[in-house]
Each structure stands twice: as C-alpha cells, then as structure tokens.
Amino acid sequence: MIRKELFLAITIAIGGLFSWACSNNNGSDPVIEFSDEANDSILKLMKANYCWNLPTETPDIMMNSDAFFKKLLNSKDTVSWIKLIADIPTATTAYDIGFEYAANRYDDGKTYYAILYVKKGTKAEKVEIERGYLITHVSPTGLAKDTIAVTKDNYNTLLPNCITSGKQFSILYRRPGSGEAASTFNPEDVAVSPSKVQDPLYYSNADIFPASGKKIGYIVYNHFLSAGTYLSPLISKLNEFKNQGVETLILDLRYNATGGYDYLSALGSSLVKTQDQGAAFAYLAREDASKDIAYKFSTDKTIQNLGSQLESIYVITGQSTAGPSETLIHALRAYWGDKIVITGEDMKGQNLATSNQVAIKLSDGSSKWAVKIALGHFADKNKNYSYRTKVNNELKEINTESGTKTQLKPLGDIKEYVLKGTLEEITGLTIDPDKRSAKVSNWPSPVEYLGSSIKSEQGTISIDNLRP
C-alpha cells in the first residue's frame, strides 16, 4: 500500500511534465503503460501455481506486464506465455476432415497420406473411406483439372490447407484390391464447432481373442479430453470388463496425444491391483515439494476395481502417445511393475502439465492480458517424474524397415499388425495372417515416415480445478 501511495504522489507531481514531454514529441513516442494491478495478479497466480520457484528478487511491479511475466519464468520453461487478449483469435469454426492420417514416402518413389482411422458419424465414414487407404492426389477446387499429387515437399500443407479453406475440395485415393476412388468434401462436411469433441472410446471388446482360451479385453481410447462427458462411459466399460471376467487388459493409446488429467484418479481406482484409499495414485510435482498436489484414488463407489482380477495390463503406444496418456502409464507402472507391458512405438516423454488460458482480471472486471503457465511435472506415487519412453516390444504399424506390404487392417481386427503382435506375446500363440487380403502385389511399401495429422500436446488443467 505504501508503494502504491508513493507512486501516486510521484505520478501527480510529474504528470504535467510527462504530458508536456509527450506533446512535445508530437505524439510519436509510445505511451508508457503502468500495469501494477495486472502484474500483482500475475505474481499471485505464479506464486500459487507455477511449476518452478520464482526468482528471489521480484521484478519491478511497474514494468510492462509482458516483460514482468517473462522475468518470472524459469530458464527451463518453454511452454508458458503471455498474450494480449486482443491478439488471440477467437475461433468460431474448427475443421475436421473426419479421419487422421500419416504422410509417408513409399518404395514406388511417391508420397501418400495413409488413413490411420476414420471418425464415426463423419462424411468420411459415410463415403466408406477406410483405414489403410492411400490418398494420392488432392484437388483444392474439387475439379479434376486442378488435381495435385501429394509429394514430400507439399504433404505438410496440401491437404491441411484444403480442409481449412472453407471451399470445396476432393481427394483421390487407392483402395487395396479395389482400384482408385475419389470423394468430394464441401465446407459443411469439414466445419465443426470448436467445442465439439469426438468420442474417444473408439472400439472395445471384452473377449478380443476367444480362441486363446484367455479372456482378453481390448479398448482403443483416442484422447483424454472432456472428462465430464466421456469419463463415465469409459468407467462403465471397465466395469463391464470386470463383470465379464476379463483377465488381461489391452489399452490401445497409440493415437492418444492430448487431454486433461481429470481421468487419472478414476482410472487409477479401476486399474491398480490393490489400492489404499488414503494413498496417491499420482502427483503433480513442483520444484517446491510443499506445493505438490496428490491425485488420490477416487471415492466414487460406482468404480469397480478391475485391476484386482487382472493378471497383467498391456498398453499399445505410438509416435503420437503423449501427455495424460503417458502419465497414466507411468503411474500404473509404479503399482504393476513388470506386469504392465508396453508394445508399439516409443512415446514422447511429455510429463509437464500446463494451465488453460487464464485471463488476468482487474478490479473493474476487465482483462487485457491472458497467460498460460507450466503447472508441474506429473509423477507416480513415489514422486518420480522421469518417464520411461521406450516400449518393451516394438511393433510399428507403419514399418519403414521391413519392406512389408501388409495393409493397415481395421482397429479391433486380431490380424491388425500391432494388436496381432500384442496378442501373440500375451498368449504365446501364432495368429495366421489373412492370406487373401494381407498383401497386395502392387501395393507400395513405406520407406520413410514424414509426419501425422495427430498433434501431440502437453496435458492441461484448469486453474479453477487444481486440487488443494
């Protein structure tokens, strides 16, 4: 208070001089903006929630808020930011073509988009585009004369730019054993509400391989967003697995690239072998350990403990697996040890959680600045947040080393390459490939992986939802 009163007195004393100086520069000098109230709010937010300890010496509270915020950041921090709210675009429309894809270079010298999975209820599903199809050309206008081949130079922009163009476009794709086909998309086919979130429970089966004589449950779960909508159905599915006698669980998180952490406590309660209601399943760990936040097992009595009857858990991961999905795996490892087995491809190693976008509110209710901050590293029950990203058994669905012409079979098909390898490891049995369709003589083999439409991101937590 003394500082503010002193500043007010000084401001009154020099106000006329300051105005005179500005007017004598013909208005060309930038207006100096004092942001002590905003900076005070920023400082309180950072003290309460930031991953790292703040500098011993607090920056000048009268600095511009952008400079003030940046002086508070730790040198290890690469994710926190401050922006003028006026500079943050407000999205009224999001775009989704209805499938995820990977761009690869093939042994025929060409580059294609390979369809990884098709989302339910989309135009892509309605026109019967399937996993494994190869997109060879794109027409930004939908006209044949404007068709452009996918190449190593344009794969990163050709299809994405068409999807967000707000115009009609078409894709030409190869289908194994069925020749080529084309599909045209209108703007309304790809425009979706920014708040719309696709159901992450893509596939489930409580007895994926009956011939093995073991009850093996299989779930494909593609993100950890919107827990308020999608956590309950997932818990219901796991409860069903318990009631149906599932002995081994395969959790397929190969496309699970982002989300929040509101799933953690409930999933821990369902999946650990044994639990102590007072214990933590995971921690949000800070540099100052006194600020660590425990994510304890859920007290929701509708969550049944599937883990108590499981012999083991297998998790399928991919190049996109990151954030909350990695945290779940890491936390489960501390409880299951070598009875949790990771197959697929190495993970990203993203253990840092960030806040949502937070508006810095002033006393009059207005906000000029917004920030996003690093909140902490997610750790297991032992407060270890050094994630092991390597898999136990590498199974690449797009294998650039083997020269295989095997197709990307549907997710949930026991002859799908990654699921097949996982099931063979669990059971010790050999699953014969489908001789009729596993290979196509003129089908190209991938030789270089270029990228994917699935973008891995740090998991986020709403500041308002941080647990005390």
GROMACS .gro file of C-alpha atoms in nm, residues 66-459:
model
  394
   66ASP     CA    1   0.470  -0.873  -2.088
   67ALA     CA    2   0.822  -0.802  -1.960
   68PHE     CA    3   0.719  -0.859  -1.598
   69PHE     CA    4   0.575  -1.204  -1.672
   70LYS     CA    5   0.879  -1.314  -1.873
   71LYS     CA    6   1.114  -1.216  -1.592
   72LEU     CA    7   0.929  -1.458  -1.363
   73LEU     CA    8   0.985  -1.759  -1.590
   74ASN     CA    9   1.237  -2.032  -1.523
   75SER     CA   10   1.504  -2.087  -1.788
   76LYS     CA   11   1.377  -2.445  -1.836
   77ASP     CA   12   1.028  -2.325  -1.923
   78THR     CA   13   0.947  -2.349  -2.294
   79VAL     CA   14   0.567  -2.358  -2.273
   80SER     CA   15   0.442  -2.065  -2.065
   81TRP     CA   16   0.329  -1.749  -2.243
   82ILE     CA   17   0.153  -1.415  -2.205
   83LYS     CA   18  -0.050  -1.251  -2.480
   84LEU     CA   19  -0.276  -0.954  -2.528
   85ILE     CA   20  -0.630  -1.087  -2.535
   86ALA     CA   21  -0.698  -0.866  -2.836
   87ASP     CA   22  -0.428  -1.057  -3.026
   88ILE     CA   23  -0.571  -1.401  -2.952
   89PRO     CA   24  -0.802  -1.509  -3.237
   90THR     CA   25  -1.147  -1.626  -3.135
   91ALA     CA   26  -1.235  -1.937  -3.333
   92THR     CA   27  -1.597  -1.969  -3.440
   93THR     CA   28  -1.530  -2.272  -3.656
   94ALA     CA   29  -1.295  -2.567  -3.633
   95TYR     CA   30  -1.215  -2.805  -3.916
   96ASP     CA   31  -1.202  -3.183  -3.920
   97ILE     CA   32  -1.200  -3.396  -4.234
   98GLY     CA   33  -1.318  -3.695  -4.034
   99PHE     CA   34  -1.003  -3.908  -4.033
  100GLU     CA   35  -0.646  -3.899  -3.907
  101TYR     CA   36  -0.358  -3.981  -4.138
  102ALA     CA   37   0.017  -4.027  -4.162
  103ALA     CA   38   0.229  -3.900  -4.451
  104ASN     CA   39   0.488  -4.148  -4.577
  105ARG     CA   40   0.727  -4.188  -4.867
  106TYR     CA   41   0.697  -4.526  -5.040
  107ASP     CA   42   0.919  -4.758  -5.240
  108ASP     CA   43   0.750  -4.655  -5.567
  109GLY     CA   44   0.914  -4.313  -5.521
  110LYS     CA   45   0.588  -4.141  -5.430
  111THR     CA   46   0.442  -3.984  -5.117
  112TYR     CA   47   0.092  -4.064  -4.988
  113TYR     CA   48  -0.131  -3.991  -4.693
  114ALA     CA   49  -0.217  -4.323  -4.523
  115ILE     CA   50  -0.551  -4.323  -4.340
  116LEU     CA   51  -0.497  -4.423  -3.975
  117TYR     CA   52  -0.857  -4.424  -3.858
  118VAL     CA   53  -1.191  -4.281  -3.966
  119LYS     CA   54  -1.406  -4.095  -3.714
  120LYS     CA   55  -1.762  -4.204  -3.657
  121GLY     CA   56  -2.054  -4.003  -3.788
  122THR     CA   57  -1.843  -3.806  -4.036
  123LYS     CA   58  -1.866  -3.759  -4.411
  124ALA     CA   59  -1.552  -3.972  -4.443
  125GLU     CA   60  -1.729  -4.265  -4.276
  126LYS     CA   61  -2.041  -4.216  -4.487
  127VAL     CA   62  -1.847  -4.239  -4.815
  128GLU     CA   63  -1.677  -4.552  -4.678
  129ILE     CA   64  -1.321  -4.430  -4.658
  130GLU     CA   65  -1.132  -4.689  -4.456
  131ARG     CA   66  -0.816  -4.727  -4.252
  132GLY     CA   67  -0.524  -4.814  -4.481
  133TYR     CA   68  -0.640  -4.627  -4.791
  134LEU     CA   69  -0.367  -4.416  -4.953
  135ILE     CA   70  -0.450  -4.061  -5.064
  136THR     CA   71  -0.250  -3.995  -5.379
  137HIS     CA   72  -0.387  -3.660  -5.503
  138VAL     CA   73  -0.583  -3.362  -5.376
  139SER     CA   74  -0.782  -3.108  -5.579
  140PRO     CA   75  -0.815  -2.772  -5.396
  141THR     CA   76  -1.120  -2.687  -5.610
  142GLY     CA   77  -1.281  -3.028  -5.640
  143LEU     CA   78  -1.218  -3.021  -6.016
  144ALA     CA   79  -1.015  -3.292  -6.186
  145LYS     CA   80  -0.811  -3.038  -6.382
  146ASP     CA   81  -0.675  -2.889  -6.058
  147THR     CA   82  -0.558  -3.218  -5.906
  148ILE     CA   83  -0.220  -3.203  -5.730
  149ALA     CA   84  -0.012  -3.508  -5.638
  150VAL     CA   85   0.095  -3.546  -5.274
  151THR     CA   86   0.472  -3.502  -5.250
  152LYS     CA   87   0.742  -3.490  -4.986
  153ASP     CA   88   0.755  -3.114  -5.036
  154ASN     CA   89   0.382  -3.038  -5.006
  155TYR     CA   90   0.242  -3.304  -4.771
  156ASN     CA   91   0.251  -3.069  -4.472
  157THR     CA   92   0.025  -2.809  -4.636
  158LEU     CA   93  -0.166  -2.959  -4.930
  159LEU     CA   94  -0.450  -3.138  -4.751
  160PRO     CA   95  -0.449  -2.925  -4.432
  161ASN     CA   96  -0.492  -2.606  -4.637
  162CYS     CA   97  -0.784  -2.755  -4.827
  163ILE     CA   98  -0.955  -2.864  -4.506
  164THR     CA   99  -0.942  -2.511  -4.361
  165SER     CA  100  -1.007  -2.325  -4.687
  166GLY     CA  101  -1.384  -2.304  -4.649
  167LYS     CA  102  -1.414  -2.425  -5.009
  168GLN     CA  103  -1.499  -2.745  -5.188
  169PHE     CA  104  -1.211  -2.988  -5.241
  170SER     CA  105  -1.164  -3.351  -5.334
  171ILE     CA  106  -0.924  -3.635  -5.260
  172LEU     CA  107  -0.822  -3.926  -5.480
  173TYR     CA  108  -0.721  -4.246  -5.302
  174ARG     CA  109  -0.613  -4.602  -5.363
  175ARG     CA  110  -0.802  -4.893  -5.209
  176PRO     CA  111  -0.626  -5.229  -5.174
  177GLY     CA  112  -0.767  -5.466  -5.433
  178SER     CA  113  -1.036  -5.218  -5.543
  179GLY     CA  114  -0.855  -4.959  -5.755
  180GLU     CA  115  -0.890  -4.584  -5.713
  181ALA     CA  116  -1.180  -4.373  -5.592
  182ALA     CA  117  -1.247  -4.005  -5.527
  183SER     CA  118  -1.451  -3.819  -5.266
  184THR     CA  119  -1.553  -3.454  -5.267
  185PHE     CA  120  -1.590  -3.254  -4.947
  186ASN     CA  121  -1.794  -2.936  -4.915
  187PRO     CA  122  -1.722  -2.674  -4.646
  188GLU     CA  123  -2.006  -2.801  -4.428
  189ASP     CA  124  -1.859  -3.153  -4.436
  190VAL     CA  125  -1.545  -3.045  -4.250
  191ALA     CA  126  -1.662  -2.745  -4.044
  192VAL     CA  127  -1.738  -2.829  -3.680
  193SER     CA  128  -1.800  -2.633  -3.362
  194PRO     CA  129  -1.475  -2.562  -3.171
  195SER     CA  130  -1.641  -2.711  -2.864
  196LYS     CA  131  -1.722  -3.040  -3.035
  197VAL     CA  132  -1.506  -3.326  -2.911
  198GLN     CA  133  -1.515  -3.667  -3.078
  199ASP     CA  134  -1.600  -3.964  -2.855
  200PRO     CA  135  -1.257  -4.110  -2.758
  201LEU     CA  136  -1.391  -4.462  -2.697
  202TYR     CA  137  -1.328  -4.583  -3.049
  203TYR     CA  138  -1.352  -4.959  -3.003
  204SER     CA  139  -1.398  -5.210  -2.723
  205ASN     CA  140  -1.428  -5.587  -2.690
  206ALA     CA  141  -1.434  -5.785  -2.367
  207ASP     CA  142  -1.313  -6.103  -2.541
  208ILE     CA  143  -1.098  -6.000  -2.836
  209PHE     CA  144  -0.937  -6.343  -2.890
  210PRO     CA  145  -1.173  -6.623  -2.774
  211ALA     CA  146  -0.962  -6.893  -2.940
  212SER     CA  147  -0.681  -6.823  -2.695
  213GLY     CA  148  -0.878  -6.958  -2.401
  214LYS     CA  149  -0.798  -6.637  -2.212
  215LYS     CA  150  -1.045  -6.353  -2.150
  216ILE     CA  151  -0.858  -6.059  -2.304
  217GLY     CA  152  -1.030  -5.720  -2.304
  218TYR     CA  153  -0.933  -5.458  -2.563
  219ILE     CA  154  -1.007  -5.084  -2.567
  220VAL     CA  155  -0.899  -4.818  -2.818
  221TYR     CA  156  -0.909  -4.477  -2.649
  222ASN     CA  157  -0.800  -4.178  -2.856
  223HIS     CA  158  -0.781  -3.880  -2.617
  224PHE     CA  159  -0.840  -3.770  -2.258
  225LEU     CA  160  -1.043  -3.455  -2.329
  226SER     CA  161  -1.387  -3.365  -2.189
  227ALA     CA  162  -1.383  -3.587  -1.882
  228GLY     CA  163  -1.722  -3.451  -1.779
  229THR     CA  164  -1.873  -3.615  -2.086
  230TYR     CA  165  -1.655  -3.916  -2.158
  231LEU     CA  166  -1.506  -4.043  -1.829
  232SER     CA  167  -1.827  -4.205  -1.708
  233PRO     CA  168  -1.877  -4.419  -2.023
  234LEU     CA  169  -1.515  -4.535  -2.000
  235ILE     CA  170  -1.557  -4.637  -1.635
  236SER     CA  171  -1.881  -4.815  -1.728
  237LYS     CA  172  -1.693  -5.010  -1.995
  238LEU     CA  173  -1.419  -5.109  -1.750
  239ASN     CA  174  -1.686  -5.215  -1.501
  240GLU     CA  175  -1.839  -5.433  -1.774
  241PHE     CA  176  -1.499  -5.591  -1.834
  242LYS     CA  177  -1.477  -5.680  -1.465
  243ASN     CA  178  -1.822  -5.832  -1.463
  244GLN     CA  179  -1.745  -6.029  -1.780
  245GLY     CA  180  -1.435  -6.185  -1.624
  246VAL     CA  181  -1.159  -6.011  -1.823
  247GLU     CA  182  -0.819  -6.148  -1.713
  248THR     CA  183  -0.583  -5.936  -1.924
  249LEU     CA  184  -0.646  -5.581  -2.045
  250ILE     CA  185  -0.506  -5.428  -2.364
  251LEU     CA  186  -0.538  -5.049  -2.356
  252ASP     CA  187  -0.466  -4.905  -2.702
  253LEU     CA  188  -0.342  -4.545  -2.664
  254ARG     CA  189  -0.141  -4.525  -2.987
  255TYR     CA  190  -0.337  -4.216  -3.105
  256ASN     CA  191  -0.395  -4.064  -2.760
  257ALA     CA  192  -0.199  -3.742  -2.796
  258THR     CA  193  -0.350  -3.494  -2.550
  259GLY     CA  194  -0.618  -3.415  -2.296
  260GLY     CA  195  -0.664  -3.334  -1.930
  261TYR     CA  196  -0.589  -3.513  -1.604
  262ASP     CA  197  -0.942  -3.542  -1.463
  263TYR     CA  198  -0.938  -3.908  -1.572
  264LEU     CA  199  -0.642  -4.001  -1.352
  265SER     CA  200  -0.795  -4.075  -1.013
  266ALA     CA  201  -1.086  -4.273  -1.155
  267LEU     CA  202  -0.869  -4.480  -1.389
  268GLY     CA  203  -0.619  -4.545  -1.112
  269SER     CA  204  -0.904  -4.671  -0.892
  270SER     CA  205  -1.019  -4.906  -1.167
  271LEU     CA  206  -0.685  -5.038  -1.286
  272VAL     CA  207  -0.440  -5.080  -0.995
  273LYS     CA  208  -0.411  -5.426  -0.845
  274THR     CA  209  -0.468  -5.302  -0.493
  275GLN     CA  210  -0.532  -4.954  -0.362
  276ASP     CA  211  -0.521  -4.761  -0.039
  277GLN     CA  212  -0.798  -4.503  -0.026
  278GLY     CA  213  -0.569  -4.259   0.151
  279ALA     CA  214  -0.280  -4.302  -0.091
  280ALA     CA  215  -0.194  -4.111  -0.407
  281PHE     CA  216  -0.213  -4.264  -0.750
  282ALA     CA  217  -0.008  -3.979  -0.897
  283TYR     CA  218   0.132  -3.636  -0.807
  284LEU     CA  219   0.156  -3.301  -0.977
  285ALA     CA  220   0.510  -3.223  -0.861
  286ARG     CA  221   0.664  -2.879  -0.825
  287GLU     CA  222   1.019  -2.764  -0.753
  288ASP     CA  223   0.890  -2.669  -0.408
  289ALA     CA  224   0.769  -3.007  -0.282
  290SER     CA  225   0.537  -2.841  -0.032
  291LYS     CA  226   0.324  -2.734  -0.327
  292ASP     CA  227   0.290  -3.086  -0.473
  293ILE     CA  228  -0.069  -3.192  -0.538
  294ALA     CA  229  -0.175  -3.552  -0.478
  295TYR     CA  230  -0.418  -3.721  -0.715
  296LYS     CA  231  -0.568  -3.974  -0.477
  297PHE     CA  232  -0.782  -4.271  -0.567
  298SER     CA  233  -1.142  -4.184  -0.636
  299THR     CA  234  -1.402  -4.223  -0.363
  300ASP     CA  235  -1.672  -4.288  -0.625
  301LYS     CA  236  -1.824  -4.620  -0.521
  302THR     CA  237  -1.955  -4.689  -0.873
  303ILE     CA  238  -1.596  -4.752  -0.989
  304GLN     CA  239  -1.520  -5.121  -0.965
  305ASN     CA  240  -1.161  -5.239  -0.925
  306LEU     CA  241  -1.098  -5.428  -1.249
  307GLY     CA  242  -0.726  -5.445  -1.164
  308SER     CA  243  -0.787  -5.684  -0.875
  309GLN     CA  244  -0.869  -5.966  -1.119
  310LEU     CA  245  -0.619  -5.881  -1.395
  311GLU     CA  246  -0.306  -6.087  -1.450
  312SER     CA  247  -0.142  -5.807  -1.645
  313ILE     CA  248  -0.204  -5.489  -1.843
  314TYR     CA  249  -0.070  -5.432  -2.194
  315VAL     CA  250  -0.063  -5.079  -2.333
  316ILE     CA  251  -0.022  -5.009  -2.704
  317THR     CA  252   0.155  -4.680  -2.773
  318GLY     CA  253   0.252  -4.491  -3.085
  319GLN     CA  254   0.452  -4.192  -3.202
  320SER     CA  255   0.160  -3.968  -3.101
  321THR     CA  256   0.114  -4.101  -2.747
  322ALA     CA  257   0.184  -3.810  -2.513
  323GLY     CA  258   0.075  -3.610  -2.210
  324PRO     CA  259  -0.200  -3.759  -1.990
  325SER     CA  260  -0.178  -4.099  -2.160
  326GLU     CA  261   0.191  -4.118  -2.069
  327THR     CA  262   0.112  -4.007  -1.715
  328LEU     CA  263  -0.142  -4.288  -1.679
  329ILE     CA  264   0.114  -4.544  -1.799
  330HIS     CA  265   0.385  -4.404  -1.571
  331ALA     CA  266   0.156  -4.403  -1.267
  332LEU     CA  267   0.038  -4.759  -1.335
  333ARG     CA  268   0.398  -4.881  -1.366
  334ALA     CA  269   0.461  -4.786  -1.003
  335TYR     CA  270   0.181  -5.022  -0.899
  336TRP     CA  271   0.217  -5.303  -1.155
  337GLY     CA  272   0.593  -5.323  -1.208
  338ASP     CA  273   0.682  -5.564  -1.490
  339LYS     CA  274   0.319  -5.681  -1.510
  340ILE     CA  275   0.242  -5.376  -1.721
  341VAL     CA  276   0.389  -5.423  -2.069
  342ILE     CA  277   0.420  -5.154  -2.336
  343THR     CA  278   0.403  -5.254  -2.702
  344GLY     CA  279   0.402  -5.042  -3.017
  345GLU     CA  280   0.628  -4.741  -3.059
  346ASP     CA  281   0.827  -4.516  -2.827
  347MET     CA  282   0.639  -4.230  -2.662
  348LYS     CA  283   0.706  -3.854  -2.647
  349GLY     CA  284   0.803  -3.827  -2.281
  350GLN     CA  285   0.577  -3.529  -2.210
  351ASN     CA  286   0.529  -3.512  -1.834
  352LEU     CA  287   0.475  -3.136  -1.797
  353ALA     CA  288   0.120  -3.015  -1.738
  354THR     CA  289   0.010  -2.664  -1.829
  355SER     CA  290  -0.280  -2.444  -1.731
  356ASN     CA  291  -0.565  -2.350  -1.955
  357GLN     CA  292  -0.565  -1.996  -2.090
  358VAL     CA  293  -0.617  -1.765  -1.790
  359ALA     CA  294  -0.741  -1.407  -1.825
  360ILE     CA  295  -0.577  -1.161  -1.583
  361LYS     CA  296  -0.873  -0.976  -1.436
  362LEU     CA  297  -0.852  -0.626  -1.294
  363SER     CA  298  -1.063  -0.480  -1.014
  364ASP     CA  299  -1.306  -0.326  -1.261
  365GLY     CA  300  -1.370  -0.668  -1.415
  366SER     CA  301  -1.175  -0.600  -1.734
  367SER     CA  302  -0.893  -0.814  -1.873
  368LYS     CA  303  -0.622  -0.712  -2.114
  369TRP     CA  304  -0.374  -0.998  -2.076
  370ALA     CA  305  -0.405  -1.375  -2.081
  371VAL     CA  306  -0.142  -1.626  -1.971
  372LYS     CA  307  -0.075  -1.996  -1.991
  373ILE     CA  308   0.169  -2.139  -1.739
  374ALA     CA  309   0.357  -2.459  -1.663
  375LEU     CA  310   0.194  -2.611  -1.355
  376GLY     CA  311   0.418  -2.905  -1.274
  377HIS     CA  312   0.552  -3.244  -1.377
  378PHE     CA  313   0.322  -3.540  -1.334
  379ALA     CA  314   0.488  -3.805  -1.121
  380ASP     CA  315   0.400  -4.151  -0.993
  381LYS     CA  316   0.316  -4.240  -0.630
  382ASN     CA  317   0.688  -4.220  -0.546
  383LYS     CA  318   0.711  -3.867  -0.691
  384ASN     CA  319   0.927  -3.993  -0.974
  385TYR     CA  320   0.859  -3.797  -1.291
  386SER     CA  321   1.134  -3.942  -1.511
  387TYR     CA  322   0.922  -4.114  -1.775
  388ARG     CA  323   1.042  -4.429  -1.948
  389THR     CA  324   0.951  -4.371  -2.312
  390LYS     CA  325   1.088  -4.695  -2.457
  391VAL     CA  326   0.849  -4.980  -2.529
  392ASN     CA  327   0.902  -5.340  -2.417
  393ASN     CA  328   0.813  -5.478  -2.759
  394GLU     CA  329   0.845  -5.257  -3.066
  395LEU     CA  330   0.563  -5.302  -3.318
  396LYS     CA  331   0.542  -5.031  -3.585
  397GLU     CA  332   0.212  -5.014  -3.768
  398ILE     CA  333   0.386  -4.823  -4.047
  399ASN     CA  334   0.715  -5.007  -4.061
  400THR     CA  335   0.967  -4.836  -4.285
  401GLU     CA  336   1.231  -5.101  -4.220
  402SER     CA  337   1.065  -5.432  -4.301
  403GLY     CA  338   0.952  -5.360  -4.656
  404THR     CA  339   0.622  -5.526  -4.574
  405LYS     CA  340   0.320  -5.477  -4.797
  406THR     CA  341   0.079  -5.577  -4.522
  407GLN     CA  342  -0.223  -5.347  -4.506
  408LEU     CA  343  -0.340  -5.139  -4.214
  409LYS     CA  344  -0.625  -5.362  -4.111
  410PRO     CA  345  -0.921  -5.232  -3.906
  411LEU     CA  346  -0.864  -5.147  -3.541
  412GLY     CA  347  -1.004  -5.438  -3.342
  413ASP     CA  348  -0.918  -5.698  -3.608
  414ILE     CA  349  -0.692  -5.954  -3.439
  415LYS     CA  350  -0.485  -5.962  -3.760
  416GLU     CA  351  -0.413  -5.589  -3.737
  417TYR     CA  352  -0.034  -5.584  -3.712
  418VAL     CA  353   0.015  -5.419  -3.371
  419LEU     CA  354  -0.278  -5.590  -3.198
  420LYS     CA  355  -0.172  -5.923  -3.353
  421GLY     CA  356   0.182  -5.890  -3.214
  422THR     CA  357   0.049  -5.795  -2.873
  423LEU     CA  358  -0.192  -6.089  -2.861
  424GLU     CA  359   0.081  -6.330  -2.969
  425GLU     CA  360   0.303  -6.202  -2.686
  426ILE     CA  361   0.022  -6.246  -2.431
  427THR     CA  362  -0.087  -6.593  -2.542
  428GLY     CA  363   0.223  -6.749  -2.699
  429LEU     CA  364   0.005  -6.841  -2.996
  430THR     CA  365   0.059  -6.755  -3.363
  431ILE     CA  366  -0.218  -6.570  -3.542
  432ASP     CA  367  -0.206  -6.657  -3.910
  433PRO     CA  368  -0.230  -6.358  -4.145
  434ASP     CA  369  -0.527  -6.328  -4.377
  435LYS     CA  370  -0.383  -6.483  -4.692
  436ARG     CA  371  -0.649  -6.332  -4.915
  437SER     CA  372  -0.600  -5.967  -4.823
  438ALA     CA  373  -0.288  -5.929  -4.610
  439LYS     CA  374  -0.075  -5.849  -4.910
  440VAL     CA  375  -0.145  -5.683  -5.243
  441SER     CA  376   0.119  -5.741  -5.507
  442ASN     CA  377   0.114  -5.386  -5.645
  443TRP     CA  378   0.082  -5.216  -5.308
  444PRO     CA  379   0.378  -4.991  -5.216
  445SER     CA  380   0.587  -5.034  -4.901
  446PRO     CA  381   0.664  -4.735  -4.676
  447VAL     CA  382   1.030  -4.636  -4.665
  448GLU     CA  383   1.013  -4.305  -4.474
  449TYR     CA  384   0.769  -4.172  -4.217
  450LEU     CA  385   0.716  -3.797  -4.266
  451GLY     CA  386   0.453  -3.691  -4.017
  452SER     CA  387   0.099  -3.726  -3.889
  453SER     CA  388  -0.218  -3.520  -3.863
  454ILE     CA  389  -0.231  -3.613  -3.492
  455LYS     CA  390  -0.054  -3.342  -3.292
  456SER     CA  391   0.088  -3.429  -2.951
  457GLU     CA  392   0.041  -3.164  -2.681
  458GLN     CA  393   0.101  -3.118  -2.310
  459GLY     CA  394  -0.196  -3.208  -2.097
   0.00000   0.00000   0.00000
